[in-house]
């Protein structure tokens, strides 16, 4: 597993030269409805139109009402994207967005700042048919002191992670810190996130070879835990291995709750998609089992769905402590209340069919951001009120 030390944010700022361009951007989306209350798994959520307008007073002596701190309804922060795979929010509340099919990284200014999205650079991906390309992005907590972010992407031979310097709205030369993750037409994993412990967690897929998930000598079908320099993190359960958990098929989302518990979303095959509570060294069963098996050798998912209702991607923990899951085939956001003992309450479904396939989800301030993944060259980053997904 070759790796090199990560760059600092003060070096190599001109390694990837890409002209800055203005992306398609809309400030309002009057035709896009969003749900308020959700439905249970057996029913369809209703849609109500949200508007960001306010009525002006008719009396000329009445002072004008100050603008609302947040828009009332949906706002498209960026449009015209070719599979917006991952969103990473920077400390200044601007964001980076990865475009899977092109390798472009977009910079979206802080909402309300008056700025417009730009292209910050392009990573050296290999894009073929299937699920590879530029995938997950992650921002460490010390980004302000050392402005470097991390990206997971596909090459001709593998999937790998690079540390990418950031300065003045552009990216520098990426430095590969971790390589050799199996690559396939499908099941490339790709979600990365920094945990509360400061280490980088990596969701991988088995690249279509089911034998890799149970093989502790392979990086495929695992959740990995590494340092920012690409070394196995101290305290990993298998000695000097980067592996944190195994028996996964295709991990697509990673998030921590207030108890510092790690939750992961996972694609099933034909029967069940999963939400898992991840513990170090545990075996999550693929390909021996799919969904709940009540087999003591494997960890059962906390919640499961028919694949027609889910196909999960990014997940986030909301301000109410629930886990929120973006659904691709299910074209929804699912809210899953979780309990202190690690069990789950009844999931509810939101935004069903409103925006098509939903790829990623983040809570930013008092809003929720989602990305669409309809593979039509017109995907979007959308900001919504918390009520749209049942979080407020």
Tab-separated table of C-alpha atoms in Angstrom:
chain	number	residue	atom	x	y	z
A	1	UNK	CA	0.000	0.000	0.000
A	2	UNK	CA	2.259	2.821	-1.176
A	3	UNK	CA	1.805	6.215	0.362
A	4	UNK	CA	3.628	9.496	0.658
A	5	UNK	CA	3.389	12.333	3.131
A	6	UNK	CA	0.547	14.702	2.485
A	7	UNK	CA	1.263	18.193	1.140
A	8	UNK	CA	0.760	21.325	3.141
A	9	UNK	CA	-1.640	24.000	1.972
A	10	UNK	CA	1.255	26.343	1.288
A	11	UNK	CA	2.822	24.201	-1.458
A	12	UNK	CA	2.129	23.213	-5.036
A	13	UNK	CA	-0.739	25.542	-5.700
A	14	UNK	CA	-0.345	25.527	-9.463
A	15	UNK	CA	-0.030	21.815	-10.224
A	16	UNK	CA	-3.407	21.514	-11.909
A	17	UNK	CA	-4.183	24.444	-14.157
A	18	UNK	CA	-7.835	24.758	-15.055
A	19	UNK	CA	-9.489	27.952	-16.244
A	20	UNK	CA	-12.120	29.160	-13.802
A	21	UNK	CA	-15.578	29.076	-15.295
A	22	UNK	CA	-18.989	29.999	-14.037
A	23	UNK	CA	-21.312	27.048	-13.466
A	24	UNK	CA	-25.005	27.124	-14.148
A	25	UNK	CA	-26.640	28.575	-11.081
A	26	UNK	CA	-30.151	29.403	-10.034
A	27	UNK	CA	-31.082	31.353	-6.936
A	28	UNK	CA	-34.594	30.012	-6.575
A	29	UNK	CA	-36.582	26.986	-7.514
A	30	UNK	CA	-40.276	27.858	-7.431
A	31	UNK	CA	-41.422	24.718	-9.197
A	32	UNK	CA	-39.709	22.190	-6.892
A	33	UNK	CA	-41.913	21.024	-4.022
A	34	UNK	CA	-40.615	19.523	-0.799
A	35	UNK	CA	-42.312	17.515	1.873
A	36	UNK	CA	-42.950	18.686	5.387
A	37	UNK	CA	-43.919	15.598	7.374
A	38	UNK	CA	-42.737	12.181	6.279
A	39	UNK	CA	-44.521	8.912	5.801
A	40	UNK	CA	-43.784	5.459	7.058
A	41	UNK	CA	-42.110	2.933	4.802
A	42	UNK	CA	-45.459	1.716	3.505
A	43	UNK	CA	-46.839	5.057	2.335
A	44	UNK	CA	-45.921	7.873	-0.019
A	45	UNK	CA	-45.112	11.299	1.401
A	46	UNK	CA	-47.207	14.204	0.203
A	47	UNK	CA	-45.615	17.271	-1.392
A	48	UNK	CA	-46.346	20.869	-0.521
A	49	UNK	CA	-44.944	23.898	-2.298
A	50	UNK	CA	-42.519	26.066	-0.348
A	51	UNK	CA	-41.870	29.684	-1.238
A	52	UNK	CA	-39.147	32.062	-0.184
A	53	UNK	CA	-41.165	35.249	-0.754
A	54	UNK	CA	-42.588	37.535	1.936
A	55	UNK	CA	-45.381	40.095	1.628
A	56	UNK	CA	-44.458	43.767	1.872
A	57	UNK	CA	-46.562	45.996	4.118
A	58	UNK	CA	-49.086	48.219	2.318
A	59	UNK	CA	-48.594	51.088	4.771
A	60	UNK	CA	-45.921	53.500	3.497
A	61	UNK	CA	-44.916	54.486	7.027
A	62	UNK	CA	-44.130	50.918	8.090
A	63	UNK	CA	-40.413	50.084	7.930
A	64	UNK	CA	-39.467	47.338	5.504
A	65	UNK	CA	-39.090	43.913	7.095
A	66	UNK	CA	-35.434	42.823	7.216
A	67	UNK	CA	-34.569	39.883	4.983
A	68	UNK	CA	-34.977	36.442	6.498
A	69	UNK	CA	-31.829	34.788	7.774
A	70	UNK	CA	-32.693	31.707	5.742
A	71	UNK	CA	-34.833	31.280	2.625
A	72	UNK	CA	-38.148	29.642	3.325
A	73	UNK	CA	-38.115	27.167	0.465
A	74	UNK	CA	-35.762	25.225	-1.802
A	75	UNK	CA	-32.804	26.961	-3.444
A	76	UNK	CA	-30.578	25.498	-6.141
A	77	UNK	CA	-27.020	26.366	-5.099
A	78	UNK	CA	-25.515	24.888	-8.258
A	79	UNK	CA	-26.847	23.199	-11.376
A	80	UNK	CA	-25.676	21.629	-14.630
A	81	UNK	CA	-23.623	18.918	-12.913
A	82	UNK	CA	-22.633	15.542	-14.363
A	83	UNK	CA	-23.275	13.328	-11.284
A	84	UNK	CA	-22.574	15.438	-8.194
A	85	UNK	CA	-21.168	12.599	-6.095
A	86	UNK	CA	-19.912	14.210	-2.899
A	87	UNK	CA	-20.178	17.496	-0.995
A	88	UNK	CA	-17.568	18.664	1.514
A	89	UNK	CA	-18.312	21.823	3.504
A	90	UNK	CA	-15.349	24.087	4.288
A	91	UNK	CA	-14.985	25.983	7.583
A	92	UNK	CA	-16.162	29.244	5.940
A	93	UNK	CA	-19.464	27.530	4.924
A	94	UNK	CA	-18.519	27.393	1.269
A	95	UNK	CA	-18.398	23.903	-0.207
A	96	UNK	CA	-16.536	21.618	-2.583
A	97	UNK	CA	-18.528	19.369	-4.915
A	98	UNK	CA	-17.048	16.411	-6.787
A	99	UNK	CA	-18.332	15.631	-10.285
A	100	UNK	CA	-18.000	11.888	-10.810
A	101	UNK	CA	-17.972	11.680	-14.589
A	102	UNK	CA	-15.558	14.546	-15.322
A	103	UNK	CA	-13.157	14.661	-12.369
A	104	UNK	CA	-13.980	18.328	-11.797
A	105	UNK	CA	-14.066	19.859	-8.332
A	106	UNK	CA	-16.431	22.792	-8.015
A	107	UNK	CA	-16.315	25.507	-5.374
A	108	UNK	CA	-19.702	26.793	-4.205
A	109	UNK	CA	-19.536	30.071	-2.241
A	110	UNK	CA	-21.251	30.473	1.099
A	111	UNK	CA	-24.980	30.940	0.474
A	112	UNK	CA	-25.951	34.597	0.615
A	113	UNK	CA	-22.424	35.815	-0.151
A	114	UNK	CA	-23.310	36.846	-3.685
A	115	UNK	CA	-20.565	34.715	-5.227
A	116	UNK	CA	-21.040	32.248	-8.050
A	117	UNK	CA	-19.801	28.643	-8.312
A	118	UNK	CA	-16.483	28.105	-10.064
A	119	UNK	CA	-14.361	25.170	-11.182
A	120	UNK	CA	-11.460	24.833	-8.743
A	121	UNK	CA	-9.587	22.138	-10.665
A	122	UNK	CA	-9.666	18.635	-12.079
A	123	UNK	CA	-8.300	15.379	-10.684
A	124	UNK	CA	-6.614	12.735	-12.892
A	125	UNK	CA	-9.442	10.185	-12.878
A	126	UNK	CA	-10.088	7.318	-15.269
A	127	UNK	CA	-13.761	7.274	-16.173
A	128	UNK	CA	-15.339	4.296	-17.946
A	129	UNK	CA	-18.845	2.883	-17.911
A	130	UNK	CA	-20.034	2.017	-14.441
A	131	UNK	CA	-19.495	3.560	-11.039
A	132	UNK	CA	-15.879	4.732	-11.048
A	133	UNK	CA	-14.588	8.296	-11.346
A	134	UNK	CA	-14.187	11.132	-8.872
A	135	UNK	CA	-16.069	10.016	-5.769
A	136	UNK	CA	-15.763	11.086	-2.119
A	137	UNK	CA	-14.311	14.289	-0.660
A	138	UNK	CA	-13.370	14.917	2.987
A	139	UNK	CA	-12.170	17.985	4.908
A	140	UNK	CA	-10.108	17.552	8.116
A	141	UNK	CA	-10.755	19.622	11.222
A	142	UNK	CA	-7.390	21.433	10.912
A	143	UNK	CA	-8.200	22.698	7.409
A	144	UNK	CA	-7.911	26.386	8.408
A	145	UNK	CA	-4.378	25.860	9.705
A	146	UNK	CA	-3.334	23.518	6.887
A	147	UNK	CA	-5.697	23.865	3.891
A	148	UNK	CA	-5.608	20.373	2.416
A	149	UNK	CA	-8.635	18.228	1.576
A	150	UNK	CA	-8.874	14.587	0.505
A	151	UNK	CA	-10.372	12.945	-2.572
A	152	UNK	CA	-11.134	9.326	-3.533
A	153	UNK	CA	-10.987	8.562	-7.254
A	154	UNK	CA	-10.532	5.808	-9.837
A	155	UNK	CA	-7.560	5.216	-12.112
A	156	UNK	CA	-6.997	2.550	-14.770
A	157	UNK	CA	-5.663	0.138	-12.154
A	158	UNK	CA	-7.189	0.977	-8.786
A	159	UNK	CA	-9.081	3.370	-6.545
A	160	UNK	CA	-6.923	5.718	-4.511
A	161	UNK	CA	-6.950	8.648	-2.110
A	162	UNK	CA	-5.058	11.880	-2.639
A	163	UNK	CA	-4.359	14.863	-0.407
A	164	UNK	CA	-5.143	18.014	-2.386
A	165	UNK	CA	-3.789	21.477	-1.464
A	166	UNK	CA	-6.270	24.362	-1.542
A	167	UNK	CA	-5.485	28.039	-1.969
A	168	UNK	CA	-7.441	31.039	-3.193
A	169	UNK	CA	-10.229	28.964	-4.726
A	170	UNK	CA	-8.020	26.581	-6.727
A	171	UNK	CA	-6.492	23.179	-6.122
A	172	UNK	CA	-2.847	22.256	-6.219
A	173	UNK	CA	-1.086	19.089	-7.299
A	174	UNK	CA	-2.741	16.045	-5.680
A	175	UNK	CA	-0.416	13.793	-3.672
A	176	UNK	CA	-1.487	10.147	-3.476
A	177	UNK	CA	-1.447	8.980	0.147
A	178	UNK	CA	-3.174	5.602	-0.291
A	179	UNK	CA	-3.602	3.335	-3.310
A	180	UNK	CA	-4.386	-0.241	-4.274
A	181	UNK	CA	-8.098	-0.263	-3.446
A	182	UNK	CA	-9.733	-2.724	-5.882
A	183	UNK	CA	-11.438	-1.138	-8.861
A	184	UNK	CA	-14.259	-2.609	-10.930
A	185	UNK	CA	-17.028	-1.564	-13.249
A	186	UNK	CA	-19.277	-1.471	-10.186
A	187	UNK	CA	-18.928	-1.536	-6.380
A	188	UNK	CA	-16.075	0.971	-6.040
A	189	UNK	CA	-17.181	2.311	-2.663
A	190	UNK	CA	-15.779	5.820	-2.464
A	191	UNK	CA	-17.173	7.534	0.634
A	192	UNK	CA	-14.511	9.073	2.889
A	193	UNK	CA	-14.948	11.041	6.114
A	194	UNK	CA	-12.879	12.175	9.070
A	195	UNK	CA	-14.042	10.687	12.347
A	196	UNK	CA	-14.160	12.340	15.783
A	197	UNK	CA	-10.745	10.787	16.452
A	198	UNK	CA	-9.140	12.740	13.588
A	199	UNK	CA	-8.520	9.694	11.387
A	200	UNK	CA	-9.810	9.172	7.864
A	201	UNK	CA	-12.411	6.440	7.388
A	202	UNK	CA	-12.810	4.942	3.909
A	203	UNK	CA	-15.724	2.907	2.552
A	204	UNK	CA	-14.685	0.469	-0.177
A	205	UNK	CA	-16.543	-1.971	-2.419
A	206	UNK	CA	-15.637	-5.495	-3.475
A	207	UNK	CA	-15.392	-4.385	-7.134
A	208	UNK	CA	-17.658	-7.239	-8.242
A	209	UNK	CA	-15.494	-9.968	-6.701
A	210	UNK	CA	-17.506	-11.200	-3.727
A	211	UNK	CA	-14.581	-13.198	-2.319
A	212	UNK	CA	-12.748	-9.977	-1.390
A	213	UNK	CA	-15.175	-8.952	1.354
A	214	UNK	CA	-14.181	-11.812	3.691
A	215	UNK	CA	-10.486	-11.653	2.761
A	216	UNK	CA	-8.505	-9.696	5.340
A	217	UNK	CA	-5.586	-9.474	2.895
A	218	UNK	CA	-7.725	-7.393	0.501
A	219	UNK	CA	-8.837	-3.759	0.800
A	220	UNK	CA	-12.094	-4.511	-1.035
A	221	UNK	CA	-15.426	-4.722	0.785
A	222	UNK	CA	-14.121	-2.979	3.900
A	223	UNK	CA	-14.210	0.126	6.007
A	224	UNK	CA	-10.641	1.358	6.415
A	225	UNK	CA	-9.190	3.700	9.050
A	226	UNK	CA	-5.992	5.543	8.153
A	227	UNK	CA	-3.951	8.565	9.217
A	228	UNK	CA	-3.901	11.747	7.104
A	229	UNK	CA	-0.564	10.506	5.735
A	230	UNK	CA	-2.073	7.186	4.614
A	231	UNK	CA	-0.725	4.866	7.320
A	232	UNK	CA	-2.903	2.387	9.232
A	233	UNK	CA	-4.312	4.307	12.183
A	234	UNK	CA	-3.177	3.361	15.695
A	235	UNK	CA	-5.572	1.016	17.482
A	236	UNK	CA	-6.917	-0.706	14.380
A	237	UNK	CA	-8.227	-4.187	15.220
A	238	UNK	CA	-5.970	-6.191	12.878
A	239	UNK	CA	-2.511	-5.053	13.910
A	240	UNK	CA	-0.777	-3.047	11.197
A	241	UNK	CA	-3.693	-3.361	8.768
A	242	UNK	CA	-5.802	-0.343	7.729
A	243	UNK	CA	-8.969	-2.494	8.000
A	244	UNK	CA	-11.551	-1.363	10.577
A	245	UNK	CA	-14.450	-3.690	9.620
A	246	UNK	CA	-15.108	-6.237	6.880
A	247	UNK	CA	-17.765	-8.315	5.172
A	248	UNK	CA	-19.162	-5.303	3.306
A	249	UNK	CA	-20.505	-5.274	-0.247
A	250	UNK	CA	-20.366	-1.596	-1.224
A	251	UNK	CA	-20.199	1.037	1.529
A	252	UNK	CA	-21.650	4.347	0.332
A	253	UNK	CA	-22.170	6.523	3.414
A	254	UNK	CA	-20.350	7.224	6.700
A	255	UNK	CA	-21.524	9.400	9.604
A	256	UNK	CA	-21.082	9.704	13.387
A	257	UNK	CA	-23.700	10.563	15.958
A	258	UNK	CA	-23.279	12.525	19.209
A	259	UNK	CA	-22.194	9.326	20.981
A	260	UNK	CA	-19.348	8.991	18.444
A	261	UNK	CA	-20.927	5.858	16.971
A	262	UNK	CA	-20.158	5.186	13.312
A	263	UNK	CA	-23.096	4.516	10.972
A	264	UNK	CA	-22.684	3.223	7.422
A	265	UNK	CA	-25.051	2.731	4.496
A	266	UNK	CA	-24.585	-0.275	2.268
A	267	UNK	CA	-25.884	-1.502	-1.061
A	268	UNK	CA	-27.398	-4.958	-0.981
A	269	UNK	CA	-27.670	-7.163	-4.040
A	270	UNK	CA	-31.209	-8.239	-4.879
A	271	UNK	CA	-33.016	-8.275	-1.563
A	272	UNK	CA	-31.998	-5.819	1.163
A	273	UNK	CA	-30.097	-2.553	1.512
A	274	UNK	CA	-28.711	-1.801	4.957
A	275	UNK	CA	-27.970	0.737	7.661
A	276	UNK	CA	-25.198	-0.639	9.865
A	277	UNK	CA	-23.794	0.391	13.222
A	278	UNK	CA	-20.083	-0.213	12.672
A	279	UNK	CA	-17.755	-1.566	15.345
A	280	UNK	CA	-14.041	-2.326	14.946
A	281	UNK	CA	-13.074	-5.820	13.882
A	282	UNK	CA	-16.646	-6.960	13.212
A	283	UNK	CA	-17.806	-8.989	10.204
A	284	UNK	CA	-20.906	-7.660	8.423
A	285	UNK	CA	-21.563	-10.845	6.513
A	286	UNK	CA	-21.292	-10.277	2.771
A	287	UNK	CA	-21.432	-12.449	0.680
A	288	UNK	CA	-22.573	-15.079	3.164
A	289	UNK	CA	-25.648	-13.090	4.175
A	290	UNK	CA	-27.650	-10.139	2.885
A	291	UNK	CA	-29.741	-8.251	5.410
A	292	UNK	CA	-30.571	-9.786	8.786
A	293	UNK	CA	-29.467	-13.367	9.312
A	294	UNK	CA	-29.573	-13.867	13.121
A	295	UNK	CA	-26.210	-15.572	12.781
A	296	UNK	CA	-23.811	-14.855	15.667
A	297	UNK	CA	-20.856	-14.918	13.281
A	298	UNK	CA	-22.071	-11.741	11.571
A	299	UNK	CA	-23.423	-8.340	12.598
A	300	UNK	CA	-27.023	-7.755	11.522
A	301	UNK	CA	-28.004	-4.364	10.093
A	302	UNK	CA	-29.871	-1.973	12.375
A	303	UNK	CA	-32.392	-1.354	9.591
A	304	UNK	CA	-32.991	-2.821	6.138
A	305	UNK	CA	-35.057	-1.968	3.070
A	306	UNK	CA	-36.052	-3.677	-0.170
A	307	UNK	CA	-33.612	-2.526	-2.820
A	308	UNK	CA	-36.484	-0.950	-4.787
A	309	UNK	CA	-37.073	1.519	-1.932
A	310	UNK	CA	-33.510	2.491	-1.124
A	311	UNK	CA	-30.184	1.927	-2.963
A	312	UNK	CA	-28.498	4.120	-0.334
A	313	UNK	CA	-25.721	6.600	-0.866
A	314	UNK	CA	-24.577	9.417	1.431
A	315	UNK	CA	-25.842	9.651	4.996
A	316	UNK	CA	-25.797	12.319	7.697
A	317	UNK	CA	-26.815	12.668	11.323
A	318	UNK	CA	-29.370	15.442	11.695
A	319	UNK	CA	-29.764	18.057	14.439
A	320	UNK	CA	-32.413	15.796	15.983
A	321	UNK	CA	-29.954	12.884	16.255
A	322	UNK	CA	-31.645	10.773	13.571
A	323	UNK	CA	-29.710	9.228	10.674
A	324	UNK	CA	-30.724	10.556	7.250
A	325	UNK	CA	-30.024	8.445	4.165
A	326	UNK	CA	-29.987	9.577	0.537
A	327	UNK	CA	-31.700	7.010	-1.713
A	328	UNK	CA	-30.892	6.562	-5.390
A	329	UNK	CA	-33.325	3.976	-6.726
A	330	UNK	CA	-35.765	4.930	-3.965
A	331	UNK	CA	-35.587	8.629	-5.029
A	332	UNK	CA	-36.045	9.782	-1.442
A	333	UNK	CA	-34.467	10.803	1.825
A	334	UNK	CA	-35.123	8.336	4.631
A	335	UNK	CA	-35.126	9.496	8.252
A	336	UNK	CA	-34.125	6.771	10.738
A	337	UNK	CA	-34.469	7.574	14.452
A	338	UNK	CA	-31.783	5.789	16.456
A	339	UNK	CA	-31.821	4.957	20.136
A	340	UNK	CA	-29.226	4.990	22.888
A	341	UNK	CA	-28.899	1.200	22.700
A	342	UNK	CA	-28.090	1.315	18.959
A	343	UNK	CA	-31.527	0.141	17.800
A	344	UNK	CA	-33.633	2.027	15.260
A	345	UNK	CA	-37.165	3.366	15.385
A	346	UNK	CA	-39.584	3.420	12.458
A	347	UNK	CA	-38.055	5.006	9.337
A	348	UNK	CA	-40.009	7.676	7.465
A	349	UNK	CA	-39.706	8.624	3.817
A	350	UNK	CA	-39.392	12.173	2.481
A	351	UNK	CA	-39.093	13.920	-0.916
A	352	UNK	CA	-40.211	10.751	-2.683
A	353	UNK	CA	-39.873	11.382	-6.430
A	354	UNK	CA	-39.488	15.142	-5.976
A	355	UNK	CA	-35.915	15.425	-7.256
A	356	UNK	CA	-35.277	11.958	-8.663
A	357	UNK	CA	-32.218	10.036	-7.445
A	358	UNK	CA	-30.544	11.595	-4.393
A	359	UNK	CA	-26.816	10.979	-3.943
A	360	UNK	CA	-25.539	12.941	-0.932
A	361	UNK	CA	-26.954	14.758	2.084
A	362	UNK	CA	-25.514	17.250	4.600
A	363	UNK	CA	-26.906	19.470	7.330
A	364	UNK	CA	-25.499	22.995	7.022
A	365	UNK	CA	-26.674	25.586	9.518
A	366	UNK	CA	-30.460	25.362	9.708
A	367	UNK	CA	-30.740	23.857	6.237
A	368	UNK	CA	-30.271	20.462	4.602
A	369	UNK	CA	-28.288	20.138	1.374
A	370	UNK	CA	-28.803	17.313	-1.105
A	371	UNK	CA	-27.327	16.443	-4.481
A	372	UNK	CA	-29.235	14.789	-7.296
A	373	UNK	CA	-27.824	11.942	-9.365
A	374	UNK	CA	-30.041	11.560	-12.426
A	375	UNK	CA	-27.176	11.181	-14.931
A	376	UNK	CA	-28.725	13.730	-17.284
A	377	UNK	CA	-26.032	16.435	-17.169
A	378	UNK	CA	-28.391	18.615	-15.140
A	379	UNK	CA	-27.803	17.401	-11.596
A	380	UNK	CA	-27.982	19.932	-8.781
A	381	UNK	CA	-26.875	20.884	-5.294
A	382	UNK	CA	-30.064	21.962	-3.534
A	383	UNK	CA	-30.613	23.656	-0.168
A	384	UNK	CA	-33.880	22.838	1.611
A	385	UNK	CA	-35.561	23.700	4.913
A	386	UNK	CA	-35.183	21.094	7.634
A	387	UNK	CA	-38.906	20.374	7.468
A	388	UNK	CA	-38.454	18.961	3.961
A	389	UNK	CA	-36.856	15.842	5.429
A	390	UNK	CA	-38.665	15.744	8.751
A	391	UNK	CA	-35.803	17.277	10.744
A	392	UNK	CA	-37.566	20.426	11.913
